[in-house]
Amino acid sequence: MIPFCDPTTCPDAGCNPVTCVGAGVPSNTTLFDRSKEAIPGGVNSSIRAFKAVGGEPYVVARASGATITDVEGTTYLDLVQSYGAVILGHAHPAVTAAITDAVGAGTSYGAPTPREMKLAEEISSRMPSCERVRLMNSGTEATSTAIRLARGVTGRDRIVTFAGNFHGATDALLVAGGSGVATLGLPGTAGVPNASVAETMVVPYNVVPQLDDKVAAVIVEPVAANMGVVAPVAGFLEGLRAECDRVGALLIFDEVITGFRLAPGGAQAKYDIRADITCFGKVIGGGLPIGAVGGRRDIMEHLSPLGPVFHAGTLSGNPLATAAGLAALDTLTPDVYIELLARVRHLSSKMRDACASAGFEASFPVVGTLFGIVCGDAASDAVTNFDEAKRTDEAAYSRFFQAMLAEGVALAPGAYEAMFVGLGHTDEVIDRIAEATFRAATTAAA
Ligand SMILES: *Cc1c(COP(=O)(O)O)cnc(C)c1O
């Protein structure tokens, strides 16, 4: 056991013995090496290990607005933004104040609270399809609960999912597949038994599948944001709605990313489609752990204690997470979305121009307030599905990623992640990212 800090000898005058790791000024490498001795791979979510892009992660000390600072004191302009969870920017004063205000009153009770009621009301009022909302602790919990609920309501087992969509670490949705043809599921990872995915059908994104009366639900990212950023083609979401209705299957929108980011009413408002069940996470927790399932009242009332579909959670409806989430939603007025839309257009076009001037082949697909990057030859064509998304040049992305990091801009360490712009990304920040993009693209093109 490596000793934690001794405040009497620590060189840092303002040392907090709980967070100090001792041994003078820590480096990313020493801390990450030490983490690897305690945590598998040194990370608590696999993408953070930088396996896809090479190198080692920066270890974060603090963050504010659009910036993130590592333990060595290097500050980056951050386009990760906790994968979209902190839409207001890091340590936004409204969120910090709400958490500070809540924390002294206790951090979890195991009993109902006013804040969870308010957050559920707030979600319902912004998304009319969510007549009832159940809060939980992650997007993964939301998708697994939605699947259980859909199966419980319909009495059917089959789930249809789309290649390249991501729904968290939910067994039934961790399926291999992804080619142009529909496949019945094979496990997408070790540890998922065949039986868990035997009733999961994987079909290509942006093509309405023909369903039958075995299907309990279709689960879809209404804008795909985990294979780059891919828009639904005209008629796709409408077609899913109609096909689900035809066979009596439920339509589940996974709005863990798009919910309260794409528009005040999420993707379902932007595309005017009513989902039966909607999954949330990320934005609704203001950067604290949260998830939620919302939906039609008659469907949601199948959840325990009213109905036979079990759901429970010790920390569900957590006082701090609901305080932070309410503060975030409060700040997200319709004007804010107009502002975010402008910022995303501005930044994506500046990055596009910078890459073009530097001779680095890349395109920046934009869907509302979401944007992604596609590197290489595939860049010239609009990507509509996973097969096309996979044509992105991953090696070129890795070079660009490393060059951006060296220029002080943090992108997600994977070629298929979206870039997240929030209230912290002012015009000045956008200009600085654009300048860094030109220099990084020049390096990556060489
Ligand atoms: C992030 C994400 C999830 C999983 O949410 P966690 O809170 O990480 O469990 C599910 N679906 C989509 C679309 C996501 O982007």
GROMACS .gro file of C-alpha atoms and ligand atoms in nm:
model
  461
    1MET     CA    1   0.000   0.000   0.000
    2ILE     CA    2   0.148   0.334  -0.106
    3PRO     CA    3   0.098   0.583   0.176
    4PHE     CA    4  -0.131   0.875   0.116
    5CYS     CA    5  -0.018   1.226   0.187
    6ASP     CA    6   0.130   1.330   0.517
    7PRO     CA    7   0.013   1.693   0.549
    8THR     CA    8   0.302   1.775   0.783
    9THR     CA    9   0.562   1.702   0.513
   10CYS     CA   10   0.368   1.762   0.189
   11PRO     CA   11   0.532   2.029  -0.032
   12ASP     CA   12   0.185   2.154  -0.132
   13ALA     CA   13   0.085   2.415   0.129
   14GLY     CA   14  -0.288   2.386   0.062
   15CYS     CA   15  -0.278   2.009   0.059
   16ASN     CA   16  -0.599   1.817   0.115
   17PRO     CA   17  -0.490   1.480   0.261
   18VAL     CA   18  -0.798   1.306   0.119
   19THR     CA   19  -0.717   1.385  -0.244
   20CYS     CA   20  -0.341   1.440  -0.232
   21VAL     CA   21  -0.146   1.147  -0.371
   22GLY     CA   22   0.177   1.253  -0.210
   23ALA     CA   23   0.533   1.232  -0.345
   24GLY     CA   24   0.558   1.593  -0.459
   25VAL     CA   25   0.418   1.699  -0.796
   26PRO     CA   26   0.254   1.394  -0.951
   27SER     CA   27   0.286   1.315  -1.321
   28ASN     CA   28   0.023   1.162  -1.549
   29THR     CA   29   0.245   0.860  -1.596
   30THR     CA   30   0.318   0.791  -1.229
   31LEU     CA   31  -0.048   0.828  -1.135
   32PHE     CA   32  -0.177   0.622  -1.426
   33ASP     CA   33   0.080   0.349  -1.356
   34ARG     CA   34  -0.031   0.345  -0.994
   35SER     CA   35  -0.398   0.335  -1.099
   36LYS     CA   36  -0.324   0.029  -1.310
   37GLU     CA   37  -0.214  -0.150  -0.993
   38ALA     CA   38  -0.554  -0.080  -0.835
   39ILE     CA   39  -0.800  -0.059  -1.125
   40PRO     CA   40  -0.804  -0.295  -1.428
   41GLY     CA   41  -0.635  -0.101  -1.707
   42GLY     CA   42  -0.629   0.204  -1.483
   43VAL     CA   43  -0.974   0.318  -1.595
   44ASN     CA   44  -1.338   0.286  -1.497
   45SER     CA   45  -1.471   0.306  -1.853
   46SER     CA   46  -1.265   0.134  -2.118
   47ILE     CA   47  -1.238   0.408  -2.381
   48ARG     CA   48  -1.051   0.628  -2.133
   49ALA     CA   49  -0.743   0.406  -2.159
   50PHE     CA   50  -0.655   0.553  -2.506
   51LYS     CA   51  -0.625   0.199  -2.657
   52ALA     CA   52  -0.789   0.318  -2.981
   53VAL     CA   53  -0.554   0.613  -3.035
   54GLY     CA   54  -0.236   0.506  -2.857
   55GLY     CA   55  -0.046   0.682  -2.583
   56GLU     CA   56  -0.157   0.730  -2.225
   57PRO     CA   57  -0.439   0.938  -2.084
   58TYR     CA   58  -0.402   1.268  -1.905
   59VAL     CA   59  -0.509   1.229  -1.542
   60VAL     CA   60  -0.752   1.505  -1.455
   61ALA     CA   61  -0.712   1.732  -1.156
   62ARG     CA   62  -0.991   1.981  -1.227
   63ALA     CA   63  -1.205   2.134  -1.499
   64SER     CA   64  -1.390   2.458  -1.559
   65GLY     CA   65  -1.614   2.563  -1.848
   66ALA     CA   66  -1.448   2.450  -2.172
   67THR     CA   67  -1.116   2.361  -2.008
   68ILE     CA   68  -0.980   2.054  -1.838
   69THR     CA   69  -0.650   2.052  -1.642
   70ASP     CA   70  -0.438   1.748  -1.572
   71VAL     CA   71  -0.232   1.672  -1.261
   72GLU     CA   72   0.079   1.819  -1.427
   73GLY     CA   73  -0.097   2.153  -1.467
   74THR     CA   74  -0.149   2.128  -1.844
   75THR     CA   75  -0.481   2.277  -1.950
   76TYR     CA   76  -0.672   2.156  -2.257
   77LEU     CA   77  -0.970   2.297  -2.442
   78ASP     CA   78  -1.213   2.012  -2.393
   79LEU     CA   79  -1.446   1.872  -2.660
   80VAL     CA   80  -1.522   1.559  -2.455
   81GLN     CA   81  -1.727   1.732  -2.186
   82SER     CA   82  -1.782   1.401  -2.009
   83TYR     CA   83  -1.921   1.258  -2.335
   84GLY     CA   84  -2.197   1.515  -2.332
   85ALA     CA   85  -2.299   1.497  -1.968
   86VAL     CA   86  -2.188   1.852  -1.886
   87ILE     CA   87  -2.371   2.057  -2.147
   88LEU     CA   88  -2.333   2.377  -1.941
   89GLY     CA   89  -1.954   2.331  -1.926
   90HIS     CA   90  -1.749   2.198  -1.635
   91ALA     CA   91  -1.824   2.330  -1.284
   92HIS     CA   92  -2.101   2.560  -1.408
   93PRO     CA   93  -2.193   2.795  -1.121
   94ALA     CA   94  -2.564   2.703  -1.132
   95VAL     CA   95  -2.487   2.331  -1.099
   96THR     CA   96  -2.217   2.380  -0.838
   97ALA     CA   97  -2.449   2.598  -0.630
   98ALA     CA   98  -2.734   2.346  -0.655
   99ILE     CA   99  -2.511   2.059  -0.542
  100THR     CA  100  -2.358   2.266  -0.261
  101ASP     CA  101  -2.704   2.367  -0.147
  102ALA     CA  102  -2.827   2.007  -0.148
  103VAL     CA  103  -2.528   1.829   0.000
  104GLY     CA  104  -2.563   1.949   0.359
  105ALA     CA  105  -2.911   1.798   0.379
  106GLY     CA  106  -2.787   1.444   0.324
  107THR     CA  107  -2.678   1.257   0.014
  108SER     CA  108  -2.922   0.965  -0.004
  109TYR     CA  109  -3.222   0.863   0.203
  110GLY     CA  110  -3.401   0.561   0.061
  111ALA     CA  111  -3.728   0.756   0.059
  112PRO     CA  112  -3.912   0.988  -0.183
  113THR     CA  113  -3.792   1.350  -0.221
  114PRO     CA  114  -3.932   1.671  -0.373
  115ARG     CA  115  -3.639   1.707  -0.616
  116GLU     CA  116  -3.696   1.370  -0.785
  117MET     CA  117  -4.060   1.464  -0.831
  118LYS     CA  118  -3.958   1.796  -0.987
  119LEU     CA  119  -3.704   1.641  -1.221
  120ALA     CA  120  -3.960   1.385  -1.341
  121GLU     CA  121  -4.214   1.666  -1.394
  122GLU     CA  122  -3.955   1.870  -1.580
  123ILE     CA  123  -3.873   1.581  -1.816
  124SER     CA  124  -4.245   1.513  -1.878
  125SER     CA  125  -4.319   1.876  -1.950
  126ARG     CA  126  -4.041   1.897  -2.208
  127MET     CA  127  -4.113   1.557  -2.361
  128PRO     CA  128  -4.486   1.495  -2.377
  129SER     CA  129  -4.442   1.125  -2.466
  130CYS     CA  130  -4.300   1.075  -2.116
  131GLU     CA  131  -4.620   1.079  -1.914
  132ARG     CA  132  -4.441   0.899  -1.633
  133VAL     CA  133  -4.067   0.897  -1.558
  134ARG     CA  134  -3.865   0.657  -1.342
  135LEU     CA  135  -3.520   0.780  -1.231
  136MET     CA  136  -3.217   0.553  -1.195
  137ASN     CA  137  -2.837   0.578  -1.200
  138SER     CA  138  -2.701   0.542  -1.553
  139GLY     CA  139  -2.792   0.525  -1.918
  140THR     CA  140  -2.704   0.157  -1.908
  141GLU     CA  141  -2.959   0.099  -1.635
  142ALA     CA  142  -3.213   0.295  -1.840
  143THR     CA  143  -3.172   0.082  -2.154
  144SER     CA  144  -3.176  -0.246  -1.961
  145THR     CA  145  -3.488  -0.137  -1.772
  146ALA     CA  146  -3.655  -0.022  -2.097
  147ILE     CA  147  -3.591  -0.364  -2.255
  148ARG     CA  148  -3.727  -0.547  -1.951
  149LEU     CA  149  -4.030  -0.318  -1.947
  150ALA     CA  150  -4.101  -0.367  -2.318
  151ARG     CA  151  -4.076  -0.744  -2.282
  152GLY     CA  152  -4.296  -0.738  -1.974
  153VAL     CA  153  -4.562  -0.522  -2.137
  154THR     CA  154  -4.582  -0.712  -2.467
  155GLY     CA  155  -4.516  -1.063  -2.340
  156ARG     CA  156  -4.272  -1.098  -2.631
  157ASP     CA  157  -3.895  -1.151  -2.618
  158ARG     CA  158  -3.745  -1.023  -2.942
  159ILE     CA  159  -3.560  -0.689  -2.951
  160VAL     CA  160  -3.450  -0.519  -3.271
  161THR     CA  161  -3.142  -0.298  -3.256
  162PHE     CA  162  -2.934  -0.116  -3.518
  163ALA     CA  163  -2.574  -0.183  -3.613
  164GLY     CA  164  -2.351   0.098  -3.487
  165ASN     CA  165  -2.598   0.218  -3.226
  166PHE     CA  166  -2.472   0.203  -2.868
  167HIS     CA  167  -2.695   0.154  -2.568
  168GLY     CA  168  -2.444   0.115  -2.284
  169ALA     CA  169  -2.325  -0.202  -2.117
  170THR     CA  170  -2.661  -0.384  -2.125
  171ASP     CA  171  -2.622  -0.760  -2.187
  172ALA     CA  172  -2.914  -0.797  -2.427
  173LEU     CA  173  -2.778  -0.510  -2.639
  174LEU     CA  174  -2.410  -0.609  -2.645
  175VAL     CA  175  -2.443  -0.792  -2.974
  176ALA     CA  176  -2.197  -0.855  -3.250
  177GLY     CA  177  -2.306  -0.791  -3.601
  178GLY     CA  178  -2.306  -0.474  -3.786
  179SER     CA  179  -2.286  -0.579  -4.147
  180GLY     CA  180  -2.535  -0.483  -4.406
  181VAL     CA  181  -2.764  -0.779  -4.343
  182ALA     CA  182  -2.993  -0.850  -4.055
  183THR     CA  183  -2.843  -1.099  -3.812
  184LEU     CA  184  -2.972  -1.268  -3.504
  185GLY     CA  185  -2.748  -1.176  -3.218
  186LEU     CA  186  -2.418  -1.327  -3.123
  187PRO     CA  187  -2.250  -1.194  -2.809
  188GLY     CA  188  -2.052  -0.875  -2.873
  189THR     CA  189  -1.824  -0.936  -2.575
  190ALA     CA  190  -1.697  -1.217  -2.360
  191GLY     CA  191  -1.920  -1.279  -2.062
  192VAL     CA  192  -2.251  -1.238  -2.243
  193PRO     CA  193  -2.408  -1.581  -2.293
  194ASN     CA  194  -2.564  -1.667  -2.628
  195ALA     CA  195  -2.895  -1.689  -2.450
  196SER     CA  196  -2.881  -1.322  -2.350
  197VAL     CA  197  -2.868  -1.206  -2.710
  198ALA     CA  198  -3.047  -1.493  -2.883
  199GLU     CA  199  -3.357  -1.276  -2.909
  200THR     CA  200  -3.173  -0.962  -3.018
  201MET     CA  201  -3.186  -0.891  -3.392
  202VAL     CA  202  -2.930  -0.652  -3.542
  203VAL     CA  203  -3.031  -0.465  -3.856
  204PRO     CA  204  -2.870  -0.184  -4.059
  205TYR     CA  205  -2.932   0.175  -3.946
  206ASN     CA  206  -3.152   0.395  -4.162
  207VAL     CA  207  -3.346   0.107  -4.319
  208VAL     CA  208  -3.689   0.029  -4.175
  209PRO     CA  209  -3.688  -0.344  -4.095
  210GLN     CA  210  -3.988  -0.563  -4.157
  211LEU     CA  211  -4.111  -0.675  -3.815
  212ASP     CA  212  -4.338  -0.955  -3.704
  213ASP     CA  213  -4.544  -1.030  -3.397
  214LYS     CA  214  -4.245  -1.181  -3.212
  215VAL     CA  215  -4.096  -0.835  -3.166
  216ALA     CA  216  -4.134  -0.669  -2.825
  217ALA     CA  217  -3.949  -0.352  -2.914
  218VAL     CA  218  -3.725  -0.166  -3.152
  219ILE     CA  219  -3.456   0.037  -2.975
  220VAL     CA  220  -3.287   0.314  -3.170
  221GLU     CA  221  -3.062   0.615  -3.129
  222PRO     CA  222  -3.285   0.865  -3.312
  223VAL     CA  223  -2.966   1.043  -3.414
  224ALA     CA  224  -2.677   0.800  -3.401
  225ALA     CA  225  -2.395   0.957  -3.200
  226ASN     CA  226  -2.173   0.657  -3.127
  227MET     CA  227  -2.060   0.583  -3.485
  228GLY     CA  228  -1.962   0.940  -3.547
  229VAL     CA  229  -2.275   1.150  -3.586
  230VAL     CA  230  -2.527   1.001  -3.829
  231ALA     CA  231  -2.863   1.161  -3.902
  232PRO     CA  232  -3.177   0.954  -3.955
  233VAL     CA  233  -3.265   0.967  -4.327
  234ALA     CA  234  -3.604   1.112  -4.419
  235GLY     CA  235  -3.877   0.863  -4.337
  236PHE     CA  236  -3.664   0.633  -4.119
  237LEU     CA  237  -3.804   0.727  -3.778
  238GLU     CA  238  -4.157   0.768  -3.919
  239GLY     CA  239  -4.120   0.425  -4.079
  240LEU     CA  240  -4.013   0.270  -3.748
  241ARG     CA  241  -4.313   0.425  -3.575
  242ALA     CA  242  -4.550   0.286  -3.839
  243GLU     CA  243  -4.390  -0.060  -3.848
  244CYS     CA  244  -4.398  -0.089  -3.467
  245ASP     CA  245  -4.764   0.011  -3.469
  246ARG     CA  246  -4.841  -0.242  -3.742
  247VAL     CA  247  -4.715  -0.540  -3.538
  248GLY     CA  248  -4.785  -0.410  -3.187
  249ALA     CA  249  -4.418  -0.362  -3.093
  250LEU     CA  250  -4.296  -0.074  -2.877
  251LEU     CA  251  -4.065   0.197  -3.009
  252ILE     CA  252  -3.782   0.282  -2.767
  253PHE     CA  253  -3.581   0.598  -2.832
  254ASP     CA  254  -3.241   0.593  -2.667
  255GLU     CA  255  -3.205   0.966  -2.604
  256VAL     CA  256  -2.919   0.928  -2.355
  257ILE     CA  257  -2.713   1.164  -2.574
  258THR     CA  258  -2.981   1.347  -2.774
  259GLY     CA  259  -3.220   1.409  -2.482
  260PHE     CA  260  -3.210   1.779  -2.391
  261ARG     CA  261  -2.905   1.830  -2.614
  262LEU     CA  262  -3.050   1.819  -2.963
  263ALA     CA  263  -3.349   2.039  -2.882
  264PRO     CA  264  -3.559   2.135  -2.578
  265GLY     CA  265  -3.767   1.824  -2.647
  266GLY     CA  266  -3.483   1.603  -2.769
  267ALA     CA  267  -3.478   1.414  -3.099
  268GLN     CA  268  -3.846   1.324  -3.073
  269ALA     CA  269  -3.937   1.692  -3.083
  270LYS     CA  270  -3.693   1.771  -3.364
  271TYR     CA  271  -3.830   1.489  -3.581
  272ASP     CA  272  -4.185   1.499  -3.445
  273ILE     CA  273  -4.208   1.129  -3.356
  274ARG     CA  274  -4.368   1.001  -3.037
  275ALA     CA  275  -4.168   0.718  -2.879
  276ASP     CA  276  -4.342   0.470  -2.649
  277ILE     CA  277  -4.045   0.453  -2.413
  278THR     CA  278  -3.750   0.693  -2.391
  279CYS     CA  279  -3.413   0.638  -2.221
  280PHE     CA  280  -3.217   0.925  -2.067
  281GLY     CA  281  -2.882   0.982  -1.899
  282LYS     CA  282  -2.594   1.229  -1.938
  283VAL     CA  283  -2.749   1.581  -1.962
  284ILE     CA  284  -3.030   1.518  -1.710
  285GLY     CA  285  -2.778   1.465  -1.429
  286GLY     CA  286  -2.581   1.785  -1.481
  287GLY     CA  287  -2.264   1.573  -1.469
  288LEU     CA  288  -2.366   1.346  -1.180
  289PRO     CA  289  -2.458   0.978  -1.221
  290ILE     CA  290  -2.814   0.943  -1.346
  291GLY     CA  291  -3.043   0.763  -1.587
  292ALA     CA  292  -3.415   0.766  -1.651
  293VAL     CA  293  -3.687   0.583  -1.839
  294GLY     CA  294  -3.996   0.775  -1.947
  295GLY     CA  295  -4.299   0.671  -2.144
  296ARG     CA  296  -4.668   0.634  -2.191
  297ARG     CA  297  -4.853   0.606  -1.863
  298ASP     CA  298  -5.012   0.268  -1.940
  299ILE     CA  299  -4.669   0.127  -2.029
  300MET     CA  300  -4.482   0.281  -1.735
  301GLU     CA  301  -4.741   0.153  -1.490
  302HIS     CA  302  -4.621  -0.198  -1.566
  303LEU     CA  303  -4.316  -0.112  -1.352
  304SER     CA  304  -4.317  -0.225  -0.991
  305PRO     CA  305  -4.471  -0.140  -0.748
  306LEU     CA  306  -4.778  -0.082  -0.973
  307GLY     CA  307  -4.705  -0.361  -1.215
  308PRO     CA  308  -4.517  -0.688  -1.250
  309VAL     CA  309  -4.191  -0.558  -1.409
  310PHE     CA  310  -3.933  -0.523  -1.134
  311HIS     CA  311  -3.718  -0.217  -1.092
  312ALA     CA  312  -3.532  -0.087  -0.786
  313GLY     CA  313  -3.222   0.113  -0.694
  314THR     CA  314  -3.067   0.214  -0.362
  315LEU     CA  315  -2.942   0.547  -0.497
  316SER     CA  316  -3.218   0.605  -0.758
  317GLY     CA  317  -3.351   0.962  -0.757
  318ASN     CA  318  -3.038   1.068  -0.573
  319PRO     CA  319  -3.066   1.411  -0.406
  320LEU     CA  320  -2.739   1.543  -0.551
  321ALA     CA  321  -2.793   1.409  -0.902
  322THR     CA  322  -3.148   1.545  -0.916
  323ALA     CA  323  -3.034   1.883  -0.779
  324ALA     CA  324  -2.763   1.904  -1.046
  325GLY     CA  325  -2.999   1.782  -1.319
  326LEU     CA  326  -3.268   2.035  -1.227
  327ALA     CA  327  -3.013   2.317  -1.229
  328ALA     CA  328  -2.893   2.207  -1.573
  329LEU     CA  329  -3.245   2.183  -1.719
  330ASP     CA  330  -3.337   2.518  -1.563
  331THR     CA  331  -3.048   2.681  -1.744
  332LEU     CA  332  -3.139   2.509  -2.073
  333THR     CA  333  -3.398   2.756  -2.198
  334PRO     CA  334  -3.500   2.753  -2.568
  335ASP     CA  335  -3.257   3.044  -2.631
  336VAL     CA  336  -2.968   2.830  -2.513
  337TYR     CA  337  -3.036   2.573  -2.785
  338ILE     CA  338  -3.034   2.845  -3.051
  339GLU     CA  339  -2.699   2.960  -2.914
  340LEU     CA  340  -2.558   2.604  -2.906
  341LEU     CA  341  -2.676   2.547  -3.263
  342ALA     CA  342  -2.486   2.857  -3.376
  343ARG     CA  343  -2.172   2.753  -3.189
  344VAL     CA  344  -2.172   2.402  -3.336
  345ARG     CA  345  -2.219   2.537  -3.690
  346HIS     CA  346  -1.944   2.791  -3.631
  347LEU     CA  347  -1.691   2.547  -3.483
  348SER     CA  348  -1.759   2.265  -3.729
  349SER     CA  349  -1.723   2.495  -4.031
  350LYS     CA  350  -1.403   2.644  -3.892
  351MET     CA  351  -1.258   2.297  -3.831
  352ARG     CA  352  -1.366   2.190  -4.179
  353ASP     CA  353  -1.191   2.493  -4.335
  354ALA     CA  354  -0.879   2.445  -4.122
  355CYS     CA  355  -0.846   2.078  -4.227
  356ALA     CA  356  -0.904   2.167  -4.592
  357SER     CA  357  -0.635   2.441  -4.583
  358ALA     CA  358  -0.395   2.200  -4.415
  359GLY     CA  359  -0.460   1.928  -4.673
  360PHE     CA  360  -0.601   1.686  -4.415
  361GLU     CA  361  -0.899   1.490  -4.545
  362ALA     CA  362  -1.183   1.513  -4.294
  363SER     CA  363  -1.550   1.597  -4.288
  364PHE     CA  364  -1.758   1.717  -3.996
  365PRO     CA  365  -2.116   1.591  -4.008
  366VAL     CA  366  -2.351   1.817  -3.812
  367VAL     CA  367  -2.695   1.723  -3.684
  368GLY     CA  368  -2.841   2.010  -3.485
  369THR     CA  369  -2.620   2.064  -3.179
  370LEU     CA  370  -2.422   1.743  -3.237
  371PHE     CA  371  -2.122   1.703  -3.460
  372GLY     CA  372  -1.864   1.439  -3.541
  373ILE     CA  373  -1.559   1.387  -3.758
  374VAL     CA  374  -1.492   1.140  -4.040
  375CYS     CA  375  -1.130   1.109  -4.153
  376GLY     CA  376  -0.992   0.995  -4.487
  377ASP     CA  377  -1.153   0.901  -4.820
  378ALA     CA  378  -1.489   0.823  -4.664
  379ALA     CA  379  -1.501   1.188  -4.571
  380SER     CA  380  -1.648   1.308  -4.896
  381ASP     CA  381  -1.966   1.099  -4.874
  382ALA     CA  382  -2.235   1.146  -4.615
  383VAL     CA  383  -2.234   0.850  -4.377
  384THR     CA  384  -2.574   0.685  -4.325
  385ASN     CA  385  -2.493   0.355  -4.152
  386PHE     CA  386  -2.226   0.158  -3.966
  387ASP     CA  387  -2.064   0.001  -4.275
  388GLU     CA  388  -2.007   0.347  -4.416
  389ALA     CA  389  -1.896   0.485  -4.079
  390LYS     CA  390  -1.631   0.211  -4.056
  391ARG     CA  391  -1.465   0.346  -4.370
  392THR     CA  392  -1.330   0.631  -4.158
  393ASP     CA  393  -0.949   0.627  -4.148
  394GLU     CA  394  -0.883   0.537  -3.784
  395ALA     CA  395  -0.506   0.583  -3.816
  396ALA     CA  396  -0.558   0.934  -3.953
  397TYR     CA  397  -0.793   1.010  -3.665
  398SER     CA  398  -0.533   0.888  -3.416
  399ARG     CA  399  -0.269   1.116  -3.571
  400PHE     CA  400  -0.511   1.408  -3.561
  401PHE     CA  401  -0.612   1.326  -3.203
  402GLN     CA  402  -0.248   1.322  -3.084
  403ALA     CA  403  -0.164   1.640  -3.273
  404MET     CA  404  -0.470   1.817  -3.127
  405LEU     CA  405  -0.371   1.706  -2.778
  406ALA     CA  406  -0.022   1.845  -2.835
  407GLU     CA  407  -0.188   2.171  -2.944
  408GLY     CA  408  -0.392   2.177  -2.624
  409VAL     CA  409  -0.728   2.043  -2.747
  410ALA     CA  410  -0.878   1.726  -2.598
  411LEU     CA  411  -1.091   1.516  -2.832
  412ALA     CA  412  -1.246   1.182  -2.739
  413PRO     CA  413  -0.989   0.900  -2.768
  414GLY     CA  414  -1.185   0.711  -3.035
  415ALA     CA  415  -1.269   0.778  -3.399
  416TYR     CA  416  -1.641   0.710  -3.355
  417GLU     CA  417  -1.722   0.954  -3.075
  418ALA     CA  418  -1.912   1.278  -3.117
  419MET     CA  419  -1.763   1.613  -3.020
  420PHE     CA  420  -1.949   1.802  -2.752
  421VAL     CA  421  -1.995   2.176  -2.749
  422GLY     CA  422  -2.158   2.348  -2.455
  423LEU     CA  423  -2.200   2.681  -2.279
  424GLY     CA  424  -1.827   2.686  -2.200
  425HIS     CA  425  -1.735   2.709  -2.569
  426THR     CA  426  -1.733   3.083  -2.624
  427ASP     CA  427  -1.634   3.250  -2.953
  428GLU     CA  428  -1.283   3.292  -2.816
  429VAL     CA  429  -1.258   2.920  -2.733
  430ILE     CA  430  -1.392   2.831  -3.078
  431ASP     CA  431  -1.130   3.051  -3.245
  432ARG     CA  432  -0.853   2.891  -3.043
  433ILE     CA  433  -0.975   2.540  -3.130
  434ALA     CA  434  -0.987   2.639  -3.499
  435GLU     CA  435  -0.628   2.766  -3.488
  436ALA     CA  436  -0.513   2.449  -3.312
  437THR     CA  437  -0.702   2.244  -3.574
  438PHE     CA  438  -0.504   2.402  -3.858
  439ARG     CA  439  -0.169   2.328  -3.692
  440ALA     CA  440  -0.274   1.976  -3.586
  441ALA     CA  441  -0.418   1.893  -3.928
  442THR     CA  442  -0.093   2.010  -4.090
  443THR     CA  443   0.100   1.770  -3.864
  444ALA     CA  444  -0.149   1.485  -3.916
  445ALA     CA  445  -0.146   1.529  -4.295
  446ALA     CA  446   0.233   1.506  -4.316
  447LIG     C1  447  -2.366   0.693  -2.301
  447LIG     C2  448  -2.477   0.619  -2.364
  447LIG     C3  449  -2.544   0.514  -2.297
  447LIG     C4  450  -2.496   0.460  -2.165
  447LIG     O1  451  -2.507   0.553  -2.062
  447LIG     P1  452  -2.416   0.531  -1.930
  447LIG     O2  453  -2.464   0.639  -1.837
  447LIG     O3  454  -2.275   0.548  -1.976
  447LIG     O4  455  -2.444   0.396  -1.879
  447LIG     C5  456  -2.656   0.460  -2.355
  447LIG     N1  457  -2.699   0.502  -2.476
  447LIG     C6  458  -2.637   0.599  -2.544
  447LIG     C7  459  -2.692   0.644  -2.676
  447LIG     C8  460  -2.523   0.659  -2.492
  447LIG     O5  461  -2.458   0.752  -2.563
   0.00000   0.00000   0.00000
